[in-house]
Structure formats: C-alpha cells, structure tokens
Coordinates of C-alpha atoms and ligand atoms in Angstrom, one line a residue:
M1 CA 95.0 130.5 98.8
T2 CA 95.8 127.4 100.8
Q3 CA 99.1 126.0 100.0
N4 CA 99.2 122.3 99.2
F5 CA 101.8 120.0 100.6
Y6 CA 102.5 116.4 99.4
I7 CA 104.7 114.2 101.5
T8 CA 105.6 110.5 101.0
T9 CA 107.2 107.7 102.9
P10 CA 109.0 105.0 100.9
I11 CA 106.6 102.2 100.1
Y12 CA 107.9 99.3 102.2
Y13 CA 108.7 95.8 100.8
V14 CA 106.3 93.2 102.0
N15 CA 109.0 90.6 102.5
D16 CA 108.5 90.6 106.2
R17 CA 107.0 92.4 109.2
P18 CA 107.5 96.1 109.9
H19 CA 110.0 97.2 112.5
I20 CA 111.3 100.4 114.1
G21 CA 113.1 101.4 111.0
H22 CA 109.8 101.7 109.1
A23 CA 108.1 103.2 112.1
Y24 CA 110.9 105.9 112.2
T25 CA 110.4 107.1 108.6
S26 CA 106.6 107.0 109.0
V27 CA 106.6 108.9 112.3
A28 CA 108.9 111.6 110.8
C29 CA 106.6 112.1 107.9
D30 CA 103.6 112.1 110.2
V31 CA 105.2 114.9 112.3
L32 CA 105.8 117.0 109.2
A33 CA 102.3 116.2 107.8
R34 CA 100.6 117.1 111.1
F35 CA 102.7 120.3 111.4
M36 CA 101.7 121.4 107.9
R37 CA 98.0 120.8 108.6
L38 CA 98.3 122.8 111.8
S39 CA 99.9 125.6 109.9
G40 CA 97.0 125.7 107.5
R41 CA 98.4 123.7 104.6
N42 CA 96.3 121.3 102.5
V43 CA 98.2 118.1 103.0
K44 CA 98.4 114.8 101.2
F45 CA 100.4 112.2 103.1
L46 CA 101.1 109.0 101.3
T47 CA 102.5 105.7 102.5
G48 CA 102.1 102.1 101.3
T49 CA 103.7 98.9 100.2
D50 CA 106.0 97.7 97.5
E51 CA 104.7 94.4 96.5
H52 CA 106.4 93.2 93.3
G53 CA 109.8 91.9 92.4
Q54 CA 112.0 88.9 93.0
K55 CA 112.6 89.6 96.7
V56 CA 108.9 89.4 97.4
E57 CA 108.3 86.5 95.1
K58 CA 111.1 84.6 96.9
S59 CA 109.6 85.4 100.4
A60 CA 106.2 84.2 99.2
A61 CA 107.8 80.9 97.9
Q62 CA 109.6 80.5 101.2
A63 CA 106.3 81.0 103.1
G64 CA 104.7 78.4 100.8
T65 CA 102.1 80.9 99.7
A66 CA 101.0 82.3 96.3
P67 CA 102.5 85.8 95.8
K68 CA 99.1 87.6 95.8
A69 CA 97.9 85.9 99.0
F70 CA 101.3 86.6 100.6
V71 CA 101.3 90.3 99.7
D72 CA 97.7 90.7 100.9
E73 CA 98.6 89.4 104.3
V74 CA 101.9 91.2 104.8
S75 CA 100.7 94.5 103.4
Q76 CA 98.1 94.5 106.1
H77 CA 100.9 94.4 108.7
F78 CA 102.1 97.7 107.3
R79 CA 98.6 99.1 107.3
D80 CA 98.4 98.1 111.0
L81 CA 101.7 99.9 111.6
T82 CA 100.0 103.2 110.7
K83 CA 97.4 102.5 113.5
T84 CA 100.1 101.3 116.0
M85 CA 102.1 104.5 115.5
N86 CA 99.1 106.9 115.1
I87 CA 100.2 107.8 111.5
S88 CA 97.8 110.3 109.9
N89 CA 98.3 109.2 106.3
D90 CA 95.6 110.2 103.9
D91 CA 96.2 107.4 101.5
F92 CA 97.8 104.0 101.5
I93 CA 99.0 102.7 98.1
R94 CA 99.8 99.1 97.1
T95 CA 101.7 98.5 93.9
T96 CA 99.4 95.6 93.1
E97 CA 96.4 98.0 92.8
P98 CA 95.0 98.7 89.3
R99 CA 95.5 102.5 89.8
H100 CA 99.2 101.9 90.2
I101 CA 99.7 99.4 87.4
K102 CA 98.1 101.9 85.0
S103 CA 100.3 104.7 86.3
A104 CA 103.6 102.7 86.1
Q105 CA 102.7 101.5 82.6
G106 CA 101.7 105.1 81.6
L107 CA 105.1 106.4 82.8
W108 CA 106.9 103.7 80.9
Q109 CA 105.1 104.5 77.7
R110 CA 105.8 108.2 78.0
M111 CA 109.5 107.5 78.6
Q112 CA 109.5 105.2 75.6
E113 CA 107.7 107.6 73.3
N114 CA 110.3 110.2 74.2
G115 CA 113.0 107.8 73.0
F116 CA 114.6 107.0 76.4
I117 CA 113.9 103.2 76.5
I118 CA 115.6 100.8 74.2
L119 CA 115.7 97.0 73.9
G120 CA 119.0 95.2 74.5
S121 CA 120.4 92.4 76.7
Y122 CA 121.8 92.5 80.2
A123 CA 124.7 90.5 81.6
G124 CA 125.8 91.4 85.1
W125 CA 125.3 91.0 88.8
Y126 CA 122.0 91.4 90.6
A127 CA 121.4 91.5 94.4
V128 CA 117.9 90.3 95.1
R129 CA 118.0 91.7 98.7
D130 CA 118.7 95.2 97.4
E131 CA 116.8 94.7 94.1
A132 CA 119.7 96.4 92.5
F133 CA 122.2 95.8 89.7
Y134 CA 125.9 96.1 90.4
G135 CA 129.0 96.5 88.1
E136 CA 131.9 94.0 88.6
A137 CA 134.0 96.9 89.9
E138 CA 131.5 97.6 92.7
L139 CA 131.7 94.2 94.2
V140 CA 133.5 93.7 97.5
D141 CA 134.7 90.2 98.2
G142 CA 132.2 88.8 95.7
K143 CA 129.3 90.6 97.4
A144 CA 127.3 93.8 96.8
P145 CA 128.8 96.9 98.6
T146 CA 125.8 96.5 101.0
G147 CA 126.9 93.0 101.9
A148 CA 124.0 91.4 100.0
D149 CA 124.6 88.2 97.9
V150 CA 124.7 88.7 94.2
E151 CA 123.8 86.4 91.3
W152 CA 124.8 86.5 87.7
V153 CA 121.9 87.6 85.4
E154 CA 122.0 87.3 81.6
E155 CA 118.8 88.0 79.7
P156 CA 117.1 90.3 77.2
S157 CA 116.3 93.6 78.8
Y158 CA 115.0 97.0 78.1
F159 CA 117.3 99.8 79.1
F160 CA 116.7 103.3 80.3
K161 CA 119.1 105.8 78.8
L162 CA 120.3 107.0 82.1
S163 CA 123.7 108.0 80.6
A164 CA 121.9 110.8 78.8
F165 CA 121.0 112.5 82.1
G166 CA 124.2 113.0 83.9
D167 CA 124.7 116.7 82.9
K168 CA 121.0 117.4 83.3
L169 CA 121.0 116.0 86.8
L170 CA 124.1 117.9 87.8
A171 CA 122.6 121.1 86.5
F172 CA 119.4 120.4 88.4
Y173 CA 121.3 119.8 91.7
E174 CA 123.2 123.0 91.2
A175 CA 120.0 125.0 90.5
H176 CA 118.2 123.4 93.5
P177 CA 120.7 123.2 96.3
D178 CA 118.1 121.9 98.7
F179 CA 116.8 119.1 96.5
I180 CA 118.9 116.5 98.4
M181 CA 119.3 116.8 102.1
P182 CA 121.2 116.6 104.3
A183 CA 124.1 118.3 102.5
S184 CA 126.6 115.5 103.2
R185 CA 124.3 113.1 101.3
R186 CA 124.0 115.6 98.5
N187 CA 127.7 115.6 98.0
E188 CA 127.7 111.8 97.8
V189 CA 125.1 111.8 95.1
I190 CA 126.9 114.5 93.1
S191 CA 130.2 112.5 93.1
F192 CA 128.3 109.4 92.1
V193 CA 126.7 111.2 89.1
K194 CA 130.0 112.9 88.2
G195 CA 131.6 109.4 88.1
G196 CA 129.5 108.7 85.1
L197 CA 126.1 107.1 84.7
K198 CA 125.5 103.9 82.8
D199 CA 122.2 102.9 81.1
L200 CA 120.0 101.1 83.5
S201 CA 118.4 97.7 82.9
I202 CA 114.7 98.2 83.6
S203 CA 113.0 94.9 82.7
R204 CA 113.5 91.3 83.5
T205 CA 112.3 88.1 81.8
T206 CA 113.3 85.4 84.2
F207 CA 110.5 85.8 86.8
K208 CA 106.9 86.8 86.6
W209 CA 105.8 88.7 89.8
G210 CA 105.6 92.2 88.5
I211 CA 104.0 94.7 86.1
P212 CA 104.2 93.6 82.5
V213 CA 106.0 96.0 80.1
P214 CA 103.3 97.6 77.9
G215 CA 103.5 96.0 74.4
D216 CA 106.0 93.3 75.4
E217 CA 104.5 91.2 78.1
K218 CA 107.4 88.7 78.3
H219 CA 109.1 91.5 80.2
I220 CA 108.4 92.5 83.7
M221 CA 109.2 96.0 84.8
Y222 CA 112.2 96.5 87.0
V223 CA 110.8 96.7 90.5
W224 CA 112.4 100.1 91.3
L225 CA 110.8 101.8 88.2
D226 CA 107.5 100.2 89.3
A227 CA 107.9 101.3 92.9
L228 CA 109.0 104.9 92.3
A229 CA 106.0 105.4 90.1
N230 CA 103.8 105.0 93.2
Y231 CA 104.3 108.6 94.1
L232 CA 102.5 109.6 90.8
S233 CA 99.9 106.8 91.0
A234 CA 98.5 108.2 94.2
V235 CA 97.8 111.6 92.6
G236 CA 96.0 110.1 89.6
Y237 CA 98.8 109.8 87.0
P238 CA 98.7 109.2 84.0
D239 CA 95.8 111.6 84.1
T240 CA 97.6 114.9 84.4
D241 CA 94.2 116.6 84.5
A242 CA 93.2 114.7 87.7
A243 CA 92.5 117.0 90.6
G244 CA 95.0 115.2 92.8
Y245 CA 97.8 115.6 90.2
K246 CA 97.0 119.3 89.7
K247 CA 97.0 119.9 93.4
F248 CA 99.8 117.8 94.6
W249 CA 102.3 117.2 91.9
P250 CA 105.3 117.7 92.2
A251 CA 105.7 116.3 95.7
N252 CA 107.1 118.6 98.3
I253 CA 109.2 115.9 100.0
H254 CA 110.1 112.3 99.6
M255 CA 111.4 111.0 102.9
V256 CA 113.7 108.0 102.6
G257 CA 116.4 106.1 104.5
K258 CA 119.9 106.7 103.2
D259 CA 119.9 103.1 101.8
I260 CA 117.6 104.2 99.0
L261 CA 118.8 107.7 98.3
R262 CA 120.4 106.9 94.9
F263 CA 117.1 105.5 93.6
H264 CA 115.3 108.7 94.7
A265 CA 117.9 111.3 93.9
V266 CA 119.3 109.9 90.6
Y267 CA 117.0 107.4 89.0
W268 CA 113.7 109.0 89.9
P269 CA 114.5 112.6 88.7
A270 CA 115.9 111.1 85.5
F271 CA 112.8 109.0 84.9
L272 CA 110.7 112.1 85.5
M273 CA 112.8 114.2 83.1
A274 CA 112.5 111.5 80.5
A275 CA 108.7 111.7 80.8
D276 CA 108.7 115.6 80.8
L277 CA 107.3 115.7 84.3
P278 CA 108.1 118.2 87.0
L279 CA 110.6 117.0 89.7
P280 CA 109.9 116.8 93.5
E281 CA 111.1 119.7 95.6
R282 CA 113.1 117.6 98.1
V283 CA 114.5 114.2 98.9
F284 CA 115.5 113.9 102.6
A285 CA 117.7 110.9 103.4
H286 CA 117.7 110.0 107.1
G287 CA 120.1 107.7 108.9
W288 CA 119.8 104.2 110.2
W289 CA 118.9 102.8 113.6
T290 CA 121.5 100.3 114.4
I291 CA 122.0 97.6 117.1
E292 CA 125.5 97.1 118.1
G293 CA 126.6 98.9 115.0
E294 CA 124.5 96.8 112.6
K295 CA 121.6 98.3 110.7
V296 CA 118.2 97.1 112.0
S297 CA 116.8 95.2 109.1
K298 CA 114.3 92.6 108.1
S299 CA 116.9 90.8 106.0
L300 CA 119.5 90.7 108.8
G301 CA 116.9 89.4 111.3
N302 CA 117.7 91.8 114.2
A303 CA 114.4 93.8 113.8
I304 CA 112.5 95.2 116.8
P305 CA 108.8 95.3 116.1
A306 CA 107.5 98.8 116.7
G307 CA 104.5 97.4 118.5
E308 CA 106.7 95.9 121.1
L309 CA 108.1 99.3 122.1
V310 CA 104.7 100.9 122.1
E311 CA 103.5 98.3 124.4
K312 CA 106.4 98.6 126.8
F313 CA 107.0 102.4 126.7
G314 CA 103.7 103.9 125.4
L315 CA 102.8 105.3 121.9
D316 CA 103.7 108.9 122.4
Q317 CA 106.8 108.0 124.4
T318 CA 108.0 105.9 121.5
R319 CA 107.2 108.5 118.9
Y320 CA 109.0 111.1 121.1
F321 CA 112.1 109.0 121.6
L322 CA 112.5 108.3 117.8
M323 CA 112.3 112.0 116.9
R324 CA 114.4 113.2 119.9
E325 CA 117.3 110.9 120.2
V326 CA 119.3 111.5 117.0
P327 CA 119.6 114.4 114.7
F328 CA 117.5 113.4 111.6
G329 CA 120.1 112.4 109.0
N330 CA 122.5 110.7 111.4
D331 CA 122.6 107.1 112.5
G332 CA 121.6 106.2 116.0
N333 CA 122.3 103.1 118.1
F334 CA 119.1 101.9 119.6
S335 CA 119.0 101.2 123.3
R336 CA 116.0 100.5 125.5
E337 CA 117.9 101.9 128.5
R338 CA 118.4 105.3 126.7
M339 CA 114.7 105.2 125.8
G340 CA 113.8 104.9 129.5
I341 CA 116.2 107.7 130.5
V342 CA 114.9 110.2 127.8
I343 CA 111.2 109.5 128.5
N344 CA 111.7 109.9 132.3
S345 CA 113.8 113.0 132.2
E346 CA 112.0 114.9 129.4
L347 CA 108.5 113.7 129.3
A348 CA 107.8 112.6 132.9
N349 CA 110.0 114.9 134.9
N350 CA 109.9 117.9 132.7
V351 CA 106.5 118.3 130.8
G352 CA 104.5 115.9 133.0
N353 CA 105.7 117.4 136.2
L354 CA 105.0 121.0 134.9
V355 CA 101.4 120.1 134.0
Q356 CA 100.8 118.2 137.2
R357 CA 102.3 120.9 139.5
T358 CA 100.6 123.8 137.8
L359 CA 97.1 122.3 137.4
S360 CA 97.1 120.9 141.0
M361 CA 98.0 124.4 142.4
I362 CA 95.1 125.9 140.3
H363 CA 92.8 123.3 141.7
K364 CA 94.0 123.7 145.3
N365 CA 94.1 127.5 145.3
C366 CA 91.8 128.8 142.6
G367 CA 88.9 126.3 142.6
G368 CA 90.1 124.8 139.3
I369 CA 89.5 128.0 137.4
V370 CA 92.2 129.9 135.5
P371 CA 93.0 132.9 137.6
D372 CA 93.4 136.5 136.3
S373 CA 96.7 138.2 136.0
Q374 CA 95.2 141.6 135.6
G375 CA 96.3 144.2 138.1
V376 CA 99.7 142.7 138.7
A377 CA 102.5 144.5 136.9
K378 CA 104.7 142.0 135.0
D379 CA 108.3 142.0 136.4
E380 CA 111.4 141.3 134.2
L381 CA 111.1 137.6 134.9
D382 CA 107.5 137.4 133.8
L383 CA 108.3 139.3 130.6
A384 CA 111.3 137.2 129.7
F385 CA 109.4 134.1 130.4
L386 CA 106.3 135.0 128.3
Q387 CA 108.5 136.1 125.5
K388 CA 110.1 132.7 125.3
V389 CA 106.8 131.0 125.3
Q390 CA 104.5 132.9 123.0
V391 CA 104.8 133.5 119.3
T392 CA 103.9 137.0 118.2
D393 CA 103.6 136.5 114.4
K394 CA 100.1 135.9 113.2
A395 CA 100.9 133.1 110.7
T396 CA 103.3 130.3 111.6
P397 CA 106.6 132.1 111.3
E398 CA 108.7 131.1 108.3
H399 CA 111.7 130.1 110.4
I400 CA 109.6 127.5 112.2
V401 CA 108.3 126.2 108.9
T402 CA 111.9 126.0 107.6
R403 CA 113.1 124.0 110.7
Y404 CA 110.3 121.5 110.0
T405 CA 111.0 121.2 106.2
D406 CA 114.7 120.9 107.1
C407 CA 113.7 118.0 109.4
K408 CA 115.4 119.4 112.5
F409 CA 113.1 117.4 114.7
N410 CA 115.4 116.8 117.6
E411 CA 116.3 120.6 117.8
I412 CA 112.6 121.5 117.7
L413 CA 112.0 119.2 120.6
A414 CA 115.0 120.4 122.5
D415 CA 113.7 123.9 122.2
I416 CA 110.2 122.9 123.5
M417 CA 111.9 121.1 126.4
A418 CA 113.9 124.2 127.1
I419 CA 110.7 126.1 127.5
A420 CA 109.2 123.5 129.8
S421 CA 112.4 123.5 131.9
E422 CA 112.2 127.3 132.0
A423 CA 108.6 127.0 133.2
N424 CA 109.7 124.6 136.0
M425 CA 112.4 127.0 137.0
Y426 CA 109.9 129.9 136.9
I427 CA 107.7 128.0 139.4
D428 CA 110.7 127.5 141.7
T429 CA 111.8 131.1 141.5
K430 CA 108.4 132.6 141.9
A431 CA 107.4 130.1 144.5
P432 CA 103.6 130.7 144.2
W433 CA 103.1 129.0 147.6
K434 CA 105.1 131.8 149.2
Q435 CA 103.4 134.5 147.0
K436 CA 100.1 133.3 148.3
K437 CA 101.0 134.2 151.8
I438 CA 102.1 137.8 150.7
D439 CA 99.4 138.6 148.2
E440 CA 97.1 136.1 146.5
K441 CA 97.1 138.2 143.3
L442 CA 100.8 137.6 142.9
M443 CA 100.2 133.9 143.0
Q444 CA 97.3 134.1 140.6
A445 CA 99.4 136.0 138.1
T446 CA 102.2 133.4 138.3
L447 CA 99.7 130.5 137.8
Y448 CA 98.1 132.3 134.9
H449 CA 101.5 132.7 133.1
L450 CA 102.2 129.0 133.8
V451 CA 99.0 127.7 132.4
E452 CA 99.5 129.9 129.3
A453 CA 103.0 128.4 128.9
I454 CA 101.5 124.9 129.2
R455 CA 98.9 125.8 126.5
C456 CA 101.7 126.9 124.1
I457 CA 103.8 123.8 124.9
A458 CA 100.9 121.5 124.2
I459 CA 100.1 123.2 120.9
M460 CA 103.8 122.9 119.9
L461 CA 104.0 119.3 120.8
Q462 CA 100.9 118.2 118.8
P463 CA 102.8 117.0 115.7
F464 CA 105.1 114.8 117.9
I465 CA 102.9 113.4 120.6
P466 CA 99.3 114.1 119.4
D467 CA 97.5 112.0 122.1
S468 CA 99.3 113.5 125.1
S469 CA 98.9 117.0 123.7
S470 CA 95.2 116.4 123.2
K471 CA 95.0 115.3 126.8
I472 CA 96.7 118.5 128.0
L473 CA 94.5 120.7 125.8
T474 CA 91.4 118.9 127.1
M475 CA 92.5 119.6 130.7
L476 CA 92.8 123.3 129.6
G477 CA 89.2 123.4 128.4
Y478 CA 89.6 123.0 124.7
G479 CA 86.5 121.3 123.2
E480 CA 86.5 117.9 121.5
S481 CA 85.9 119.1 118.0
Q482 CA 88.6 121.8 118.3
I483 CA 91.1 119.1 119.5
K484 CA 90.1 116.7 116.8
A485 CA 90.8 119.3 114.1
G486 CA 94.0 120.2 115.9
V487 CA 94.8 123.5 117.6
S488 CA 96.4 125.7 114.9
F489 CA 99.9 127.0 115.3
N490 CA 98.4 130.4 114.7
E491 CA 96.9 130.1 118.2
L492 CA 100.3 130.5 119.8
T493 CA 99.8 134.2 119.7
P494 CA 98.8 136.3 122.8
E495 CA 95.5 137.0 121.0
F496 CA 94.5 133.4 121.7
A497 CA 95.9 133.3 125.3
I498 CA 93.9 131.2 127.7
K499 CA 91.0 133.2 129.2
P500 CA 90.8 133.8 132.9
G501 CA 87.7 132.0 134.2
T502 CA 88.3 128.9 132.0
V503 CA 87.5 125.7 133.9
I504 CA 90.4 123.4 134.2
S505 CA 89.8 119.7 134.7
E506 CA 91.7 117.6 137.3
P507 CA 95.2 116.9 136.1
Q508 CA 95.6 113.3 134.7
P509 CA 98.9 111.5 134.8
L510 CA 100.5 111.8 131.4
F511 CA 103.8 110.0 131.3
P512 CA 104.2 107.2 133.9
R513 CA 107.8 106.8 135.0
I514 CA 109.6 103.9 133.2
E515 CA 111.2 101.6 135.7
S516 CA 114.5 100.3 134.6
Ligands
ME8_601 O1 113.6 100.0 100.3 N1 116.8 102.6 110.3 O2 111.7 99.1 101.2 P1 112.1 98.6 102.6 C1 116.0 103.6 109.8 N2 110.6 99.1 98.8 N3 115.2 103.4 108.8 C2 115.0 102.2 108.3 C3 115.8 101.1 108.8 C4 116.7 101.4 109.8 N4 117.4 100.4 110.4 N5 115.4 100.0 108.1 C5 114.4 100.4 107.2 C6 112.5 99.6 100.2 N6 114.2 101.7 107.3 C7 111.7 99.9 98.9 C8 111.3 101.4 98.8 S1 110.2 103.5 97.6 C9 109.7 103.9 96.1 C10 110.7 101.8 97.6 C11 113.2 102.5 106.5 O3 111.0 97.8 103.2 C12 113.9 103.6 105.7 O4 113.0 104.6 105.3 O5 113.5 98.0 102.5 C13 114.3 102.8 104.5 O6 114.6 103.6 103.4 C14 113.0 102.0 104.3 O7 112.6 101.7 105.6 C15 113.3 100.7 103.4 O8 112.2 99.9 103.5

C-alpha cells in the first residue's frame, strides 16, 4: 500500500510581499515533498495565506483598501511565489475561503462541546505584529520579548483552558521524542510548558476582520486559532469521513520558522487534544535568515524579494543556496557574495563541469553514444567509485528517508557534492584521453562509469534543483513523460544503470558562472 505523506508550510500573513524567509520554508517543504513523491509516497503538500486578524486589517487600512480587496491582492503575491520558486504544492489555502471558515468554526464547536472553552474577560498586553498576548512579566523595556510594540487590551473574551493541558503535553513530548525538532528547540518548549500554562484568550470583540465565533458573533476568533485550523481545513475537516482527512490526517510534518514554534508545538496540539483529534507527527522549526544580525522580515523592512535573487542568480541556484548554506535549524547570515561563491564552486565548477567534460568526451570519442564497459575488468578504483555512486537497495533505503525527514538538507547536498568531486577526481586519475591512446576499451569503460555517476547524481538532485536535474536527465536520453513524472529514487540501483548504446544529446551549459 502506498504510504501517504502530508506536509505543510506556515500560511503566510498577507500584510506585505513575500521575501526570502518565506521562500526558504516553502523550498524546504518542496524538497521534502518532491523526495517523498520520488520515493513512491502519495503526497499532499499544502501552503497558503493567513488573511485575518488585526495585523492584516491594519495593513489594509494603511493601504487605503477594504480588507477583502487587500487580501485578494496580496495573497496572489504568495501564489506567485510558488511559481517563482517552482514549488510543487498540491493545494493553496486561504483563510478567507468558505472551506476554512467552516473548518475553524467546526473545531471551535468541538472544543466547546468538550468543555474547554469558557467565557470571561481579558485584560493584558497584545502585540499586533506578533498577533500574540503577553504577560506583564514577559515584557522587556515595555515591549514584547520579540521587540514588537504592545498595547493594552481589555475586553470580554472566550478562553481556551490551556492550563488543563500542561501534563498531557509533557507526557506527549516524552512519548514522542521526535515530535519537536531540532532537539534544542524541543527543550525550549518543554521548559516553557513546565513553567506553567495559563488559559489562552481566543476571541476578540474590538475589531471585525476575522471568523465569527459560532453562536456569539460579536466575538471574532483569535487569529492563531483560525490560522492553525487551516491544516485541517485542507483535508476536509470537520468532515472526518472526507477522503482527504482519512488519507492525510494527522499531518506528517508542519514546517515552521522558530518564531512560531510555540503556536505549533504547544497551542496546536492542545487544541487538537481538546477536540479529540490525532496529533501531527512532527513540527520542525528552522532558523532565520538574518542580515547584519537582524531577522529578515516584512515588519522590519529589510526584506529581500525572492524573485530578485532568482533573476540575478537563477532559480535552481537560489534553491540550492538556500538549502546548502546553513544546517536546517540554525540561523544564517544572508550574503550575495557567499551565494556567488557557493554557486560557482559547487554547481558550476563541480556538477556543471563534470557533466560538460564527460558528455563532451562521449561526443568527441564515442559518436555521442554511451559506450560499453563490457570486457574491461573493473579495477579497485572503479569498484570503489561505483560503490559510492550507486544504491543497491531496491526501495529508497530507510537511512536516506530519515535524513530527509530529519531535514538534513545541507548534509544530503554535501554528500552529493562529494560524489561529484569524486567523479571529477576519477576523470583526472583515469585520464581517459591517455587511456584512449593505450586501449580505447579502457577509455570507454571509464566514460561509461562516469555517465552512470552523472545519472545517479541527477536523480539525487531532483528534489533540490528539479529543472537542472531534468536537463541532465534529458541529455542522458530520458523521455519527456518519464522526466515529468520524476525519475524514482528506486532507479538508483544498478538494475536501472544507463544502457550502452543510449544516445546522448550535446551537453548544454547548466550553471553559468556568477561574476562578482
Ligand atoms: O507567522 N528566515 O506568518 P508570517 C527564515 N501567519 N524564515 C522566515 C523568515 C526569516 N527571516 N521570515 C519569515 C505567520 N520566515 C503566521 C503563520 S501558520 C498556522 C500561521 C518564514 O508571514 C518562517 O517559516 O509572519 C516563518 O515561520 C514564517 O515565514 C512566518 O510567516
């Protein structure tokens, strides 16, 4: 039976244009989604926009536009981002859609029926930028701990009995040690919960732009309860008999930035427990891109639009750099100079060069046809090289799957680059141009091993740089429909090795050098 895999990005606020931070999370999810599809999983990959709340209402007012017209326009920029970054999402959810409103209200009702929602009144601090409540003791110099301005809020409010869930959450984290990743973040969450949970205000009455509370329409649902419900809306909730729900709930991974971990690792599981719903398998909190130490952010105004990087460096080059530069989970300082260096040394000089050299030699010496390696005994170097390149297990080996679900993207890429470097060294050591003079068969065997290495490298790179991998696979004779569907990771085995006699097309330049 095909395994299902449900992966989500956060739904982004439509208070402004998308930037590299959003592109980063979406590309990471895309890599994982593509990998899972190529490993035979049935994938649902969701992204979308978070369109309610005071922050969005305020941005619309500043733009002099009615909220609905404003969110329609800005949401489109996030939809465009999926095209700009070649994101393979299967669904795009907007919290202003009827399917979502129904789902968020359904979740509320379920939590209320189960006795976890009570009416009271709230008096405390609220930061519109974070859409979060803060206790007096949390403030630093009169601001939220995130640096956001706070305002005093006093109004009737429904409360969620979060205080009833502390022990249940701790028991859940204990029983599911991989629920929150990376581990350092898990520890932070555990200490936060151990510090004691207060009931959470989950409705507001002093603004209008949101989902009405079922049965008490003066109240608007707290935007975070509204937003988190999106993950359920997209699979058909509140209809738990819906095919999508049955197949895909609970989600396998919610990918988020570390700024919103608490909402996903504390509030969200508590809401789900309150509604008797199964909990997601994993929440992965990645780090921030910073510029001169400051988080890249719409609100701080230092944002770099993703499209600008794609235009200057290329699409796959940008995707590659984002996944390669920092271990997923850590922060990274963004620098265009580093981007140029990484693209040149790894994509242009390593992979690009390997493809160019090998395929040109096949054209020059073998008439553009994959030569045969038969009749040439493999020496130690050949054997060691092929062992590094090919995978012998029939299904995608579990350790590779785990590296993906643990989001070790930069390590996976480092390993693929090591194979490409090894292949470049193999050319230098074997020197096929010299072998040709001794015995053409020796040269042919070397070129065969190299073209097979390129095939495996291109398959492995598909999740990260899909367009460039497709170009390489096309040069190696893969058909259009095969490439469109993606070449499965199961084809990394020798059984699928490239056939001698395959016609190779002229090598096309893949990664032009970036001039500083
Ligand atoms: O928080 N570096 O939306 P948002 C890395 N609507 N990632 C970054 C980043 C940076 N500098 N800046 C943003 C919200 N991100 C809510 C989410 S989900 C139910 C509701 C990414 O538009 C990162 O994934 O502020 C972060 O968590 C997300 O964008 C925040 O997007």
